Short mmCIF file of C-alpha atoms and ligand atoms in Angstrom, two decimals:
data_model
loop_
_atom_site.label_atom_id
_atom_site.label_comp_id
_atom_site.label_asym_id
_atom_site.label_seq_id
_atom_site.Cartn_x
_atom_site.Cartn_y
_atom_site.Cartn_z
CA MET A 232 -27.35 38.83 -46.65
CA ASN A 233 -28.75 42.19 -45.92
CA PHE A 234 -26.68 45.27 -45.06
CA SER A 235 -27.67 48.88 -44.86
CA ARG A 236 -25.98 51.57 -46.88
CA ASP A 237 -23.97 52.89 -43.96
CA PHE A 238 -22.77 49.49 -42.74
CA VAL A 239 -18.96 49.62 -42.69
CA PHE A 240 -17.02 46.87 -44.44
CA GLY A 241 -13.35 47.09 -43.63
CA THR A 242 -10.18 45.19 -42.98
CA ALA A 243 -7.67 45.40 -40.13
CA THR A 244 -3.93 45.21 -39.49
CA SER A 245 -1.55 46.33 -36.76
CA SER A 246 1.72 48.22 -36.80
CA TYR A 247 4.22 45.63 -35.62
CA GLN A 248 2.61 42.88 -37.66
CA ILE A 249 2.98 44.61 -41.05
CA GLU A 250 5.20 47.72 -41.01
CA GLY A 251 8.77 46.46 -40.84
CA ALA A 252 11.25 49.38 -41.04
CA HIS A 253 11.98 48.63 -37.40
CA ASN A 254 14.91 51.01 -37.17
CA GLU A 255 13.77 53.70 -39.60
CA GLY A 256 12.05 57.02 -39.12
CA GLY A 257 13.43 57.34 -35.62
CA ARG A 258 11.66 54.24 -34.25
CA THR A 259 13.18 52.58 -31.20
CA PRO A 260 12.47 49.00 -30.05
CA SER A 261 9.22 47.90 -28.47
CA ILE A 262 8.72 44.96 -26.13
CA TRP A 263 7.95 42.83 -29.17
CA ASP A 264 11.38 43.47 -30.74
CA THR A 265 12.96 42.29 -27.51
CA PHE A 266 10.60 39.34 -27.10
CA CYS A 267 11.32 38.18 -30.66
CA ALA A 268 15.05 38.32 -29.99
CA THR A 269 14.65 36.07 -26.95
CA PRO A 270 15.28 32.44 -27.96
CA GLY A 271 12.32 30.11 -27.67
CA LYS A 272 9.61 32.74 -27.61
CA VAL A 273 8.58 33.11 -31.24
CA TYR A 274 8.34 30.41 -33.93
CA GLU A 275 11.81 30.02 -35.50
CA GLN A 276 12.73 33.30 -33.86
CA HIS A 277 10.88 35.29 -36.51
CA ASN A 278 10.47 39.01 -35.90
CA GLY A 279 8.83 42.13 -37.29
CA ASP A 280 12.05 43.74 -38.58
CA ASN A 281 10.71 43.68 -42.15
CA ALA A 282 7.28 42.05 -41.86
CA CYS A 283 5.25 43.13 -44.94
CA ASP A 284 7.44 46.18 -45.47
CA HIS A 285 4.21 48.16 -45.36
CA TYR A 286 6.14 51.22 -44.16
CA HIS A 287 7.59 51.48 -47.66
CA ARG A 288 4.74 49.86 -49.59
CA PHE A 289 1.72 51.58 -48.08
CA GLU A 290 0.82 53.22 -51.40
CA GLU A 291 0.55 49.82 -53.05
CA ASP A 292 -1.44 48.54 -50.07
CA ILE A 293 -3.84 51.50 -50.29
CA GLN A 294 -4.44 50.61 -53.95
CA THR A 295 -5.29 47.08 -52.82
CA LEU A 296 -7.77 48.46 -50.28
CA LYS A 297 -9.31 50.54 -53.01
CA LYS A 298 -9.67 47.57 -55.33
CA LEU A 299 -11.26 45.59 -52.53
CA GLY A 300 -13.78 48.39 -52.19
CA VAL A 301 -13.61 48.57 -48.41
CA ASP A 302 -15.25 51.51 -46.65
CA ALA A 303 -12.70 51.59 -43.84
CA TYR A 304 -9.23 50.45 -42.91
CA ARG A 305 -8.23 49.73 -39.33
CA PHE A 306 -4.53 50.15 -38.53
CA SER A 307 -2.56 50.87 -35.38
CA ILE A 308 0.08 53.41 -34.47
CA ALA A 309 3.48 52.24 -33.25
CA TRP A 310 4.00 54.10 -29.99
CA PRO A 311 7.84 53.86 -30.24
CA ARG A 312 7.67 55.72 -33.56
CA ILE A 313 5.86 58.60 -31.84
CA PHE A 314 7.79 58.61 -28.56
CA PRO A 315 11.10 56.82 -29.21
CA GLU A 316 12.32 57.95 -25.81
CA LYS A 317 10.55 59.04 -22.68
CA GLY A 318 9.21 62.54 -23.21
CA ARG A 319 10.70 62.94 -26.70
CA TYR A 320 8.16 63.41 -29.47
CA ASN A 321 9.30 62.30 -32.91
CA PRO A 322 7.42 64.20 -35.65
CA GLU A 323 8.98 62.00 -38.32
CA GLY A 324 7.21 58.98 -36.87
CA MET A 325 3.93 60.85 -36.80
CA ALA A 326 4.38 61.99 -40.39
CA PHE A 327 4.06 58.40 -41.59
CA TYR A 328 0.59 58.03 -40.03
CA LYS A 329 -0.53 61.51 -41.06
CA ASN A 330 0.33 60.72 -44.61
CA LEU A 331 -1.28 57.29 -44.43
CA ALA A 332 -4.52 58.70 -43.01
CA LYS A 333 -4.54 61.54 -45.52
CA ARG A 334 -3.97 59.21 -48.46
CA LEU A 335 -6.70 56.84 -47.26
CA ARG A 336 -9.16 59.73 -47.06
CA GLU A 337 -8.21 60.90 -50.53
CA GLU A 338 -9.12 57.42 -51.76
CA GLY A 339 -12.42 57.50 -49.89
CA ILE A 340 -11.37 55.01 -47.20
CA LYS A 341 -12.12 55.80 -43.57
CA PRO A 342 -9.16 55.44 -41.19
CA ALA A 343 -10.06 53.57 -37.96
CA VAL A 344 -7.05 53.95 -35.72
CA THR A 345 -5.93 51.83 -32.78
CA LEU A 346 -3.61 53.52 -30.31
CA TYR A 347 -2.29 50.41 -28.62
CA HIS A 348 -1.89 47.13 -30.44
CA TRP A 349 0.79 45.76 -28.11
CA ASP A 350 4.01 47.51 -29.16
CA LEU A 351 4.91 49.16 -25.88
CA PRO A 352 8.17 51.15 -26.20
CA MET A 353 11.10 49.47 -24.45
CA TRP A 354 11.81 52.68 -22.54
CA ALA A 355 8.36 52.39 -20.95
CA HIS A 356 8.90 48.71 -20.19
CA GLU A 357 12.22 49.50 -18.54
CA GLU A 358 10.45 51.95 -16.26
CA GLY A 359 8.00 49.28 -15.15
CA GLY A 360 5.74 49.00 -18.19
CA TRP A 361 2.04 48.44 -17.63
CA ILE A 362 2.73 47.15 -14.13
CA SER A 363 3.57 50.70 -13.14
CA ARG A 364 0.71 53.14 -12.63
CA GLU A 365 2.86 55.74 -14.36
CA SER A 366 2.08 53.93 -17.61
CA VAL A 367 -1.30 55.67 -17.53
CA GLU A 368 0.47 59.06 -17.71
CA TRP A 369 2.80 57.91 -20.51
CA PHE A 370 -0.19 56.62 -22.46
CA LYS A 371 -2.05 59.91 -21.93
CA ASP A 372 0.90 61.87 -23.35
CA TYR A 373 1.00 59.53 -26.32
CA ALA A 374 -2.77 59.70 -26.86
CA ARG A 375 -2.78 63.50 -26.56
CA THR A 376 -0.11 63.78 -29.26
CA CYS A 377 -2.03 61.42 -31.56
CA PHE A 378 -5.28 63.32 -31.00
CA THR A 379 -3.56 66.65 -31.63
CA GLU A 380 -1.97 65.57 -34.87
CA LEU A 381 -4.49 63.10 -36.28
CA ASP A 382 -7.98 63.68 -34.94
CA SER A 383 -9.07 65.67 -37.98
CA LEU A 384 -7.96 62.81 -40.26
CA VAL A 385 -9.37 59.89 -38.32
CA ASP A 386 -12.91 58.45 -38.50
CA SER A 387 -12.80 56.46 -35.30
CA TRP A 388 -10.39 55.83 -32.45
CA ILE A 389 -9.79 52.56 -30.64
CA THR A 390 -7.85 53.04 -27.43
CA HIS A 391 -6.72 49.46 -26.84
CA ASN A 392 -6.78 46.26 -28.83
CA GLU A 393 -7.49 43.17 -26.73
CA PRO A 394 -6.18 44.01 -23.27
CA TRP A 395 -6.77 40.33 -22.44
CA CYS A 396 -3.93 39.36 -24.80
CA ALA A 397 -1.66 42.24 -23.84
CA GLY A 398 -2.32 41.66 -20.13
CA PHE A 399 -2.86 37.95 -19.59
CA LEU A 400 -0.89 36.48 -22.50
CA GLY A 401 1.89 39.01 -21.86
CA TYR A 402 2.17 39.10 -18.08
CA HIS A 403 0.47 35.92 -16.87
CA GLN A 404 0.88 33.18 -19.50
CA GLY A 405 4.15 34.59 -20.79
CA VAL A 406 3.47 33.69 -24.43
CA HIS A 407 3.32 37.31 -25.59
CA ALA A 408 5.68 40.18 -24.81
CA PRO A 409 7.02 40.93 -22.29
CA GLY A 410 6.83 37.22 -21.44
CA HIS A 411 6.17 37.44 -17.72
CA THR A 412 4.34 34.73 -15.78
CA ASN A 413 2.99 36.54 -12.76
CA MET A 414 -0.74 36.81 -12.18
CA GLU A 415 -0.46 39.74 -9.81
CA GLU A 416 1.48 41.70 -12.40
CA ALA A 417 -1.02 40.74 -15.08
CA VAL A 418 -4.00 41.99 -13.09
CA LYS A 419 -2.18 45.26 -12.40
CA ALA A 420 -1.16 45.64 -16.03
CA VAL A 421 -4.74 45.10 -17.15
CA HIS A 422 -5.98 47.65 -14.62
CA HIS A 423 -3.57 50.28 -15.90
CA MET A 424 -4.46 49.54 -19.53
CA LEU A 425 -8.15 49.92 -18.76
CA LEU A 426 -7.49 53.11 -16.79
CA SER A 427 -5.51 54.55 -19.68
CA HIS A 428 -8.43 53.68 -21.95
CA GLY A 429 -10.87 55.63 -19.78
CA GLU A 430 -8.49 58.56 -19.47
CA ALA A 431 -8.03 58.74 -23.24
CA VAL A 432 -11.78 58.66 -23.88
CA SER A 433 -12.36 61.53 -21.44
CA MET A 434 -9.44 63.47 -22.87
CA LEU A 435 -10.73 63.30 -26.42
CA LYS A 436 -14.17 64.47 -25.35
CA THR A 437 -13.23 67.18 -22.85
CA GLU A 438 -9.77 68.48 -23.75
CA PHE A 439 -10.36 68.19 -27.50
CA SER A 440 -14.16 68.59 -27.61
CA SER A 441 -13.91 66.08 -30.42
CA SER A 442 -16.89 64.29 -31.88
CA THR A 443 -14.78 61.51 -33.41
CA PRO A 444 -16.23 58.23 -32.10
CA ILE A 445 -13.94 56.45 -29.65
CA GLY A 446 -14.15 52.99 -28.09
CA ILE A 447 -12.21 49.93 -26.98
CA THR A 448 -11.78 46.55 -28.66
CA LEU A 449 -12.03 43.37 -26.59
CA ASN A 450 -11.41 39.85 -27.80
CA LEU A 451 -14.32 37.78 -26.57
CA SER A 452 -14.96 34.10 -26.76
CA PRO A 453 -18.17 32.39 -25.71
CA ILE A 454 -17.36 29.59 -23.28
CA TYR A 455 -19.36 26.40 -22.82
CA ALA A 456 -19.11 23.69 -20.20
CA LYS A 457 -18.33 20.21 -21.45
CA SER A 458 -21.13 18.76 -19.33
CA ASP A 459 -23.88 19.72 -16.89
CA SER A 460 -21.78 18.63 -13.94
CA ALA A 461 -21.38 21.27 -11.29
CA ASN A 462 -17.61 21.13 -11.68
CA ASP A 463 -17.68 21.68 -15.44
CA GLN A 464 -20.18 24.50 -15.00
CA LEU A 465 -17.87 26.12 -12.50
CA ALA A 466 -14.95 25.70 -14.90
CA ALA A 467 -16.97 27.45 -17.61
CA ASN A 468 -17.90 30.25 -15.27
CA ASN A 469 -14.26 30.77 -14.31
CA ALA A 470 -13.02 30.64 -17.88
CA ASP A 471 -15.67 33.18 -18.82
CA GLY A 472 -14.51 35.32 -15.90
CA TYR A 473 -10.87 35.17 -16.96
CA SER A 474 -11.49 35.71 -20.70
CA ASN A 475 -14.54 37.90 -20.87
CA ARG A 476 -16.03 39.27 -17.64
CA TRP A 477 -12.72 40.57 -16.28
CA PHE A 478 -12.91 43.15 -19.10
CA LEU A 479 -16.63 43.54 -19.77
CA ASP A 480 -17.58 44.22 -16.15
CA PRO A 481 -15.16 47.10 -15.52
CA VAL A 482 -15.82 48.74 -18.90
CA PHE A 483 -19.61 48.51 -18.76
CA LYS A 484 -20.44 48.16 -15.06
CA GLY A 485 -17.52 49.86 -13.35
CA THR A 486 -16.64 46.82 -11.22
CA TYR A 487 -14.39 43.80 -11.44
CA PRO A 488 -16.36 40.55 -11.05
CA ALA A 489 -16.37 39.64 -7.36
CA ASP A 490 -16.08 35.88 -7.91
CA MET A 491 -12.93 36.36 -9.99
CA MET A 492 -11.40 38.87 -7.58
CA ASN A 493 -11.83 36.22 -4.98
CA LEU A 494 -10.23 33.48 -7.09
CA PHE A 495 -7.37 35.72 -8.18
CA SER A 496 -6.65 36.75 -4.59
CA LYS A 497 -4.62 33.56 -4.23
CA TYR A 498 -2.06 35.38 -6.42
CA VAL A 499 -3.03 39.02 -6.06
CA HIS A 500 -1.98 39.85 -2.54
CA SER A 501 -3.66 43.21 -2.45
CA TYR A 502 -6.03 45.07 -4.68
CA ASP A 503 -4.93 48.44 -3.34
CA PHE A 504 -3.61 49.41 -6.78
CA ILE A 505 -7.30 50.10 -7.52
CA LYS A 506 -7.61 53.71 -6.35
CA GLU A 507 -10.69 55.73 -5.59
CA GLY A 508 -12.31 56.90 -8.79
CA ASP A 509 -10.53 54.36 -11.00
CA MET A 510 -13.64 52.33 -11.75
CA GLU A 511 -15.56 55.46 -12.76
CA THR A 512 -12.70 56.40 -15.08
CA ILE A 513 -12.64 52.94 -16.66
CA SER A 514 -16.40 52.84 -17.22
CA VAL A 515 -16.64 56.27 -18.85
CA PRO A 516 -19.18 56.08 -21.67
CA CYS A 517 -17.73 55.31 -25.11
CA ASP A 518 -19.30 55.79 -28.53
CA PHE A 519 -19.06 52.20 -29.75
CA PHE A 520 -17.87 48.80 -28.66
CA GLY A 521 -15.29 46.87 -30.71
CA ILE A 522 -15.30 43.07 -30.63
CA ASN A 523 -12.72 40.70 -32.06
CA TYR A 524 -14.28 37.30 -32.60
CA TYR A 525 -12.48 34.19 -33.76
CA SER A 526 -13.79 31.17 -31.91
CA ARG A 527 -15.59 29.60 -28.98
CA ALA A 528 -14.21 27.38 -26.24
CA ILE A 529 -15.42 24.30 -24.42
CA VAL A 530 -13.94 23.69 -21.01
CA GLU A 531 -13.93 21.01 -18.37
CA PHE A 532 -12.99 21.01 -14.74
CA SER A 533 -9.46 20.20 -13.73
CA ALA A 534 -8.29 20.74 -10.19
CA ALA A 535 -4.74 21.40 -11.37
CA GLN A 536 -5.75 24.17 -13.74
CA ASP A 537 -7.08 26.41 -11.01
CA PHE A 538 -9.15 29.30 -12.43
CA MET A 539 -7.73 28.67 -15.91
CA SER A 540 -10.12 25.97 -16.95
CA LYS A 541 -8.95 23.16 -19.16
CA GLY A 542 -9.89 23.20 -22.83
CA ALA A 543 -12.05 20.20 -23.70
CA PHE A 544 -12.17 18.18 -26.90
CA SER A 545 -14.58 19.42 -29.53
CA ASP A 546 -15.52 17.75 -32.79
CA TYR A 547 -16.04 21.06 -34.57
CA GLU A 548 -14.11 21.77 -37.73
CA LYS A 549 -11.00 23.82 -36.98
CA THR A 550 -9.04 26.61 -38.64
CA GLY A 551 -5.27 26.39 -39.13
CA MET A 552 -4.86 27.73 -35.59
CA GLY A 553 -6.81 24.74 -34.29
CA TRP A 554 -9.67 27.07 -33.34
CA ASP A 555 -13.26 25.81 -33.65
CA ILE A 556 -15.24 27.37 -36.49
CA ALA A 557 -18.31 28.60 -34.64
CA PRO A 558 -20.49 31.21 -36.33
CA ASP A 559 -23.59 30.21 -34.33
CA GLU A 560 -21.75 30.71 -31.07
CA PHE A 561 -20.74 34.14 -32.36
CA LYS A 562 -24.46 34.91 -32.41
CA ASP A 563 -24.84 33.63 -28.82
CA LEU A 564 -22.04 35.95 -27.78
CA ILE A 565 -23.52 39.08 -29.31
CA ILE A 566 -26.99 38.34 -27.95
CA ARG A 567 -25.52 37.88 -24.49
CA LEU A 568 -23.65 41.19 -24.73
CA ARG A 569 -26.87 42.92 -25.68
CA ASN A 570 -28.74 41.29 -22.80
CA GLU A 571 -26.12 41.75 -20.12
CA TYR A 572 -23.86 44.64 -21.03
CA THR A 573 -24.50 47.32 -23.57
CA ASP A 574 -26.68 49.05 -26.14
CA LEU A 575 -23.70 50.78 -27.78
CA PRO A 576 -23.24 50.34 -31.52
CA ILE A 577 -21.03 47.28 -32.07
CA TYR A 578 -18.22 46.96 -34.57
CA ILE A 579 -16.66 43.59 -35.27
CA THR A 580 -13.13 44.98 -35.38
CA GLU A 581 -11.56 41.61 -36.26
CA ASN A 582 -12.74 38.27 -37.57
CA GLY A 583 -10.87 35.85 -39.78
CA ALA A 584 -9.01 32.59 -40.05
CA ALA A 585 -5.49 31.26 -40.60
CA TYR A 586 -4.81 28.43 -43.03
CA ASP A 587 -1.76 26.92 -44.73
CA ASP A 588 -2.19 28.64 -48.06
CA GLU A 589 -0.44 27.49 -51.17
CA VAL A 590 0.24 29.44 -54.33
CA VAL A 591 -0.52 27.32 -57.38
CA ASN A 592 0.02 28.91 -60.79
CA GLY A 593 -0.14 32.34 -59.23
CA LYS A 594 -3.44 31.66 -57.47
CA VAL A 595 -4.48 30.84 -53.93
CA HIS A 596 -7.69 28.85 -53.68
CA ASP A 597 -8.42 29.37 -50.00
CA VAL A 598 -11.79 27.65 -50.01
CA LEU A 599 -11.91 27.18 -46.26
CA ARG A 600 -11.10 30.80 -45.39
CA THR A 601 -13.65 31.99 -47.93
CA ARG A 602 -16.31 29.85 -46.31
CA TYR A 603 -15.31 31.01 -42.82
CA ILE A 604 -15.70 34.62 -43.88
CA GLU A 605 -19.04 34.03 -45.61
CA GLN A 606 -20.42 32.22 -42.57
CA HIS A 607 -19.43 34.99 -40.18
CA ILE A 608 -20.67 37.82 -42.39
CA GLN A 609 -23.94 35.91 -42.73
CA ALA A 610 -24.06 35.73 -38.92
CA VAL A 611 -23.62 39.51 -38.71
CA SER A 612 -26.48 39.94 -41.14
CA ASP A 613 -28.65 37.53 -39.11
CA LEU A 614 -27.77 39.38 -35.91
CA ASN A 615 -28.77 42.68 -37.44
CA ASP A 616 -32.06 41.13 -38.51
CA LEU A 617 -32.55 40.46 -34.79
CA GLY A 618 -31.91 44.15 -34.10
CA MET A 619 -28.38 43.75 -32.68
CA ASN A 620 -27.10 46.99 -34.22
CA ILE A 621 -23.73 45.85 -35.54
CA GLN A 622 -22.47 48.77 -37.60
CA GLY A 623 -19.34 47.35 -39.16
CA TYR A 624 -17.17 44.32 -39.89
CA TYR A 625 -13.38 44.37 -40.28
CA LEU A 626 -11.79 41.29 -41.76
CA TRP A 627 -8.54 40.16 -40.14
CA SER A 628 -6.43 40.62 -42.06
CA LEU A 629 -5.61 42.54 -45.19
CA LEU A 630 -2.23 40.82 -45.56
CA ASP A 631 -0.51 37.72 -44.29
CA ASN A 632 1.63 39.11 -41.51
CA PHE A 633 3.66 38.54 -38.36
CA GLU A 634 1.32 36.39 -36.27
CA TRP A 635 2.93 37.09 -32.88
CA SER A 636 4.36 33.97 -31.25
CA PHE A 637 3.58 31.99 -34.42
CA GLY A 638 5.76 34.26 -36.55
CA TYR A 639 5.05 34.02 -40.27
CA ASP A 640 3.91 30.42 -39.92
CA LYS A 641 0.22 31.35 -39.69
CA ARG A 642 -1.36 33.22 -42.57
CA PHE A 643 -4.45 35.28 -41.79
CA GLY A 644 -4.43 37.51 -44.87
CA MET A 645 -6.93 37.69 -47.70
CA ILE A 646 -3.88 38.84 -49.66
CA TYR A 647 -0.99 36.37 -49.76
CA VAL A 648 2.46 37.81 -49.04
CA ASP A 649 5.63 36.19 -50.34
CA PHE A 650 7.98 37.23 -47.56
CA ASP A 651 11.08 36.79 -49.74
CA THR A 652 9.95 39.09 -52.55
CA GLN A 653 7.16 41.04 -50.79
CA GLU A 654 4.91 40.16 -53.70
CA ARG A 655 1.21 40.38 -52.83
CA ILE A 656 -1.16 37.84 -54.40
CA TRP A 657 -4.93 38.01 -54.10
CA LYS A 658 -6.39 34.88 -52.57
CA ASP A 659 -9.85 33.74 -53.62
CA SER A 660 -11.17 35.06 -50.28
CA ALA A 661 -10.13 38.60 -51.26
CA TYR A 662 -12.07 38.38 -54.53
CA ARG A 663 -15.05 37.01 -52.63
CA TYR A 664 -14.88 39.76 -49.98
CA ALA A 665 -14.75 42.42 -52.70
CA GLU A 666 -17.80 40.78 -54.29
CA ILE A 667 -19.74 40.75 -51.02
CA ILE A 668 -19.02 44.44 -50.52
CA LYS A 669 -20.02 45.23 -54.06
CA GLN A 670 -23.20 43.17 -53.99
CA ARG A 671 -24.32 45.07 -50.95
CA GLU A 672 -24.08 48.26 -52.98
CA ALA A 673 -25.78 46.74 -56.00
CA SER A 674 -28.75 45.39 -54.08
CA LEU A 675 -29.14 48.72 -52.32
CA GLN A 676 -29.28 50.66 -55.55
CA ILE A 677 -32.13 48.48 -56.69
CA GLY A 678 -33.91 48.54 -53.37
CA SER A 679 -33.68 52.22 -52.56
C1 LIG B 706 -5.76 38.89 -32.26
N1 LIG B 706 -5.71 33.80 -28.22
O1 LIG B 706 -4.87 38.20 -31.44
C2 LIG B 706 -5.01 40.18 -32.56
O2 LIG B 706 -5.74 41.36 -32.36
C3 LIG B 706 -4.31 40.18 -33.87
O3 LIG B 706 -3.19 41.02 -33.78
C4 LIG B 706 -3.97 38.75 -34.27
O4 LIG B 706 -3.16 38.70 -35.40
C5 LIG B 706 -5.29 38.03 -34.48
O5 LIG B 706 -6.11 38.10 -33.33
C6 LIG B 706 -5.15 36.57 -34.89
O6 LIG B 706 -4.61 35.81 -33.85
C7 LIG B 706 -5.18 37.10 -30.69
O7 LIG B 706 -4.71 33.12 -27.88
C8 LIG B 706 -4.09 36.32 -30.29
O8 LIG B 706 -6.87 33.52 -27.79
C9 LIG B 706 -4.27 35.25 -29.48
C10 LIG B 706 -5.55 34.93 -29.03
C11 LIG B 706 -6.64 35.70 -29.41
C12 LIG B 706 -6.44 36.80 -30.24
#
């Protein structure tokens, strides 16, 4: 492995997944609190009420970050802590993040901050949520407040995390909050999220004349057809359109893909929610591109599945989520992005794996996760040898946490969390990650 001195090794979390303290500091509910309270939505009706209690234990967690030796820590801000009601700013909520960012800096860790990692305030949802174009204005107010209070403490801004999940899992597939199953709503919600991204990027650069790098994070998955048949090829094209191009094209080319607009028009009765100038706003130049990579997909044609192609069997080894372990396909993905979309610096803002970890004599020998991480960091190194300009890697996740509809059943952390006692236990993967980070420094001292 070969990493330059300024390559960023980090780890990532998000507010609702780790903070807990759901009714403290003036926070009001988000759509995820409501979704969790709805029977049948989340595994054993788990919720983020307490999660990792990070809100009270952030000092301990910062010490863990320090011991890991990470350069950067990616966390998100809970919007309902900042604006618990429409138009009412809550300085107490902001104080938590100010302090967190300040303490990270004091410890030499760069804060990389995500504005939206899915916890939309309930008040905003009740006024139409992302389906309403007004959401763009609410998000701008929220972003402006965060920029005003935190820009001097933050090393990079991420406007949105994975609008595919927030939009399509939340409003089309119904498996994430707010649990709607309406494709027209989903396409509108995505449009407004992307618009709010563009608006926030422009705001930071013009209103704030800030030089803090800002970008968006997309979850991307390379898609392969099960066979050469024309039908399977079409299925792969459509799956790629739904998962990847519906986001890449507007952000980098200022257009939605025409083939997908056409397919979606069976559900989307009118595209007149796309106003003049919107596509220019969405495609405003950013400073970097964030990618969350977990797996690839193989699809086959199925008439019943419409544009959502059917997942096909694969004999690849799987993680605890049942996701194929595919570091080579990760390379395909990045090379494609370089060829077809962008020269911007890339950050892998999430990569990791869930497994059923077991504590034995106070230790967690997570051999499979450790190997997953090594393989993907090796892939990043290989990609950089090919000149792909990946500037950082954030491991998902620092801690076992609330894994959305899977509740606490899926553990993604390199640090094990006992959710009864809140004890944190280093898994072998955490020791290995610390070693990888350290070795990079050691080899550089010799080489330079
Ligand atoms: C991402 N899928 O979510 C999120 O950014 C994290 O909050 C999450 O914990 C992590 O990945 C692990 O899942 C995803 O269904 C959720 O394809 C679902 C999917 C992809 C990403």
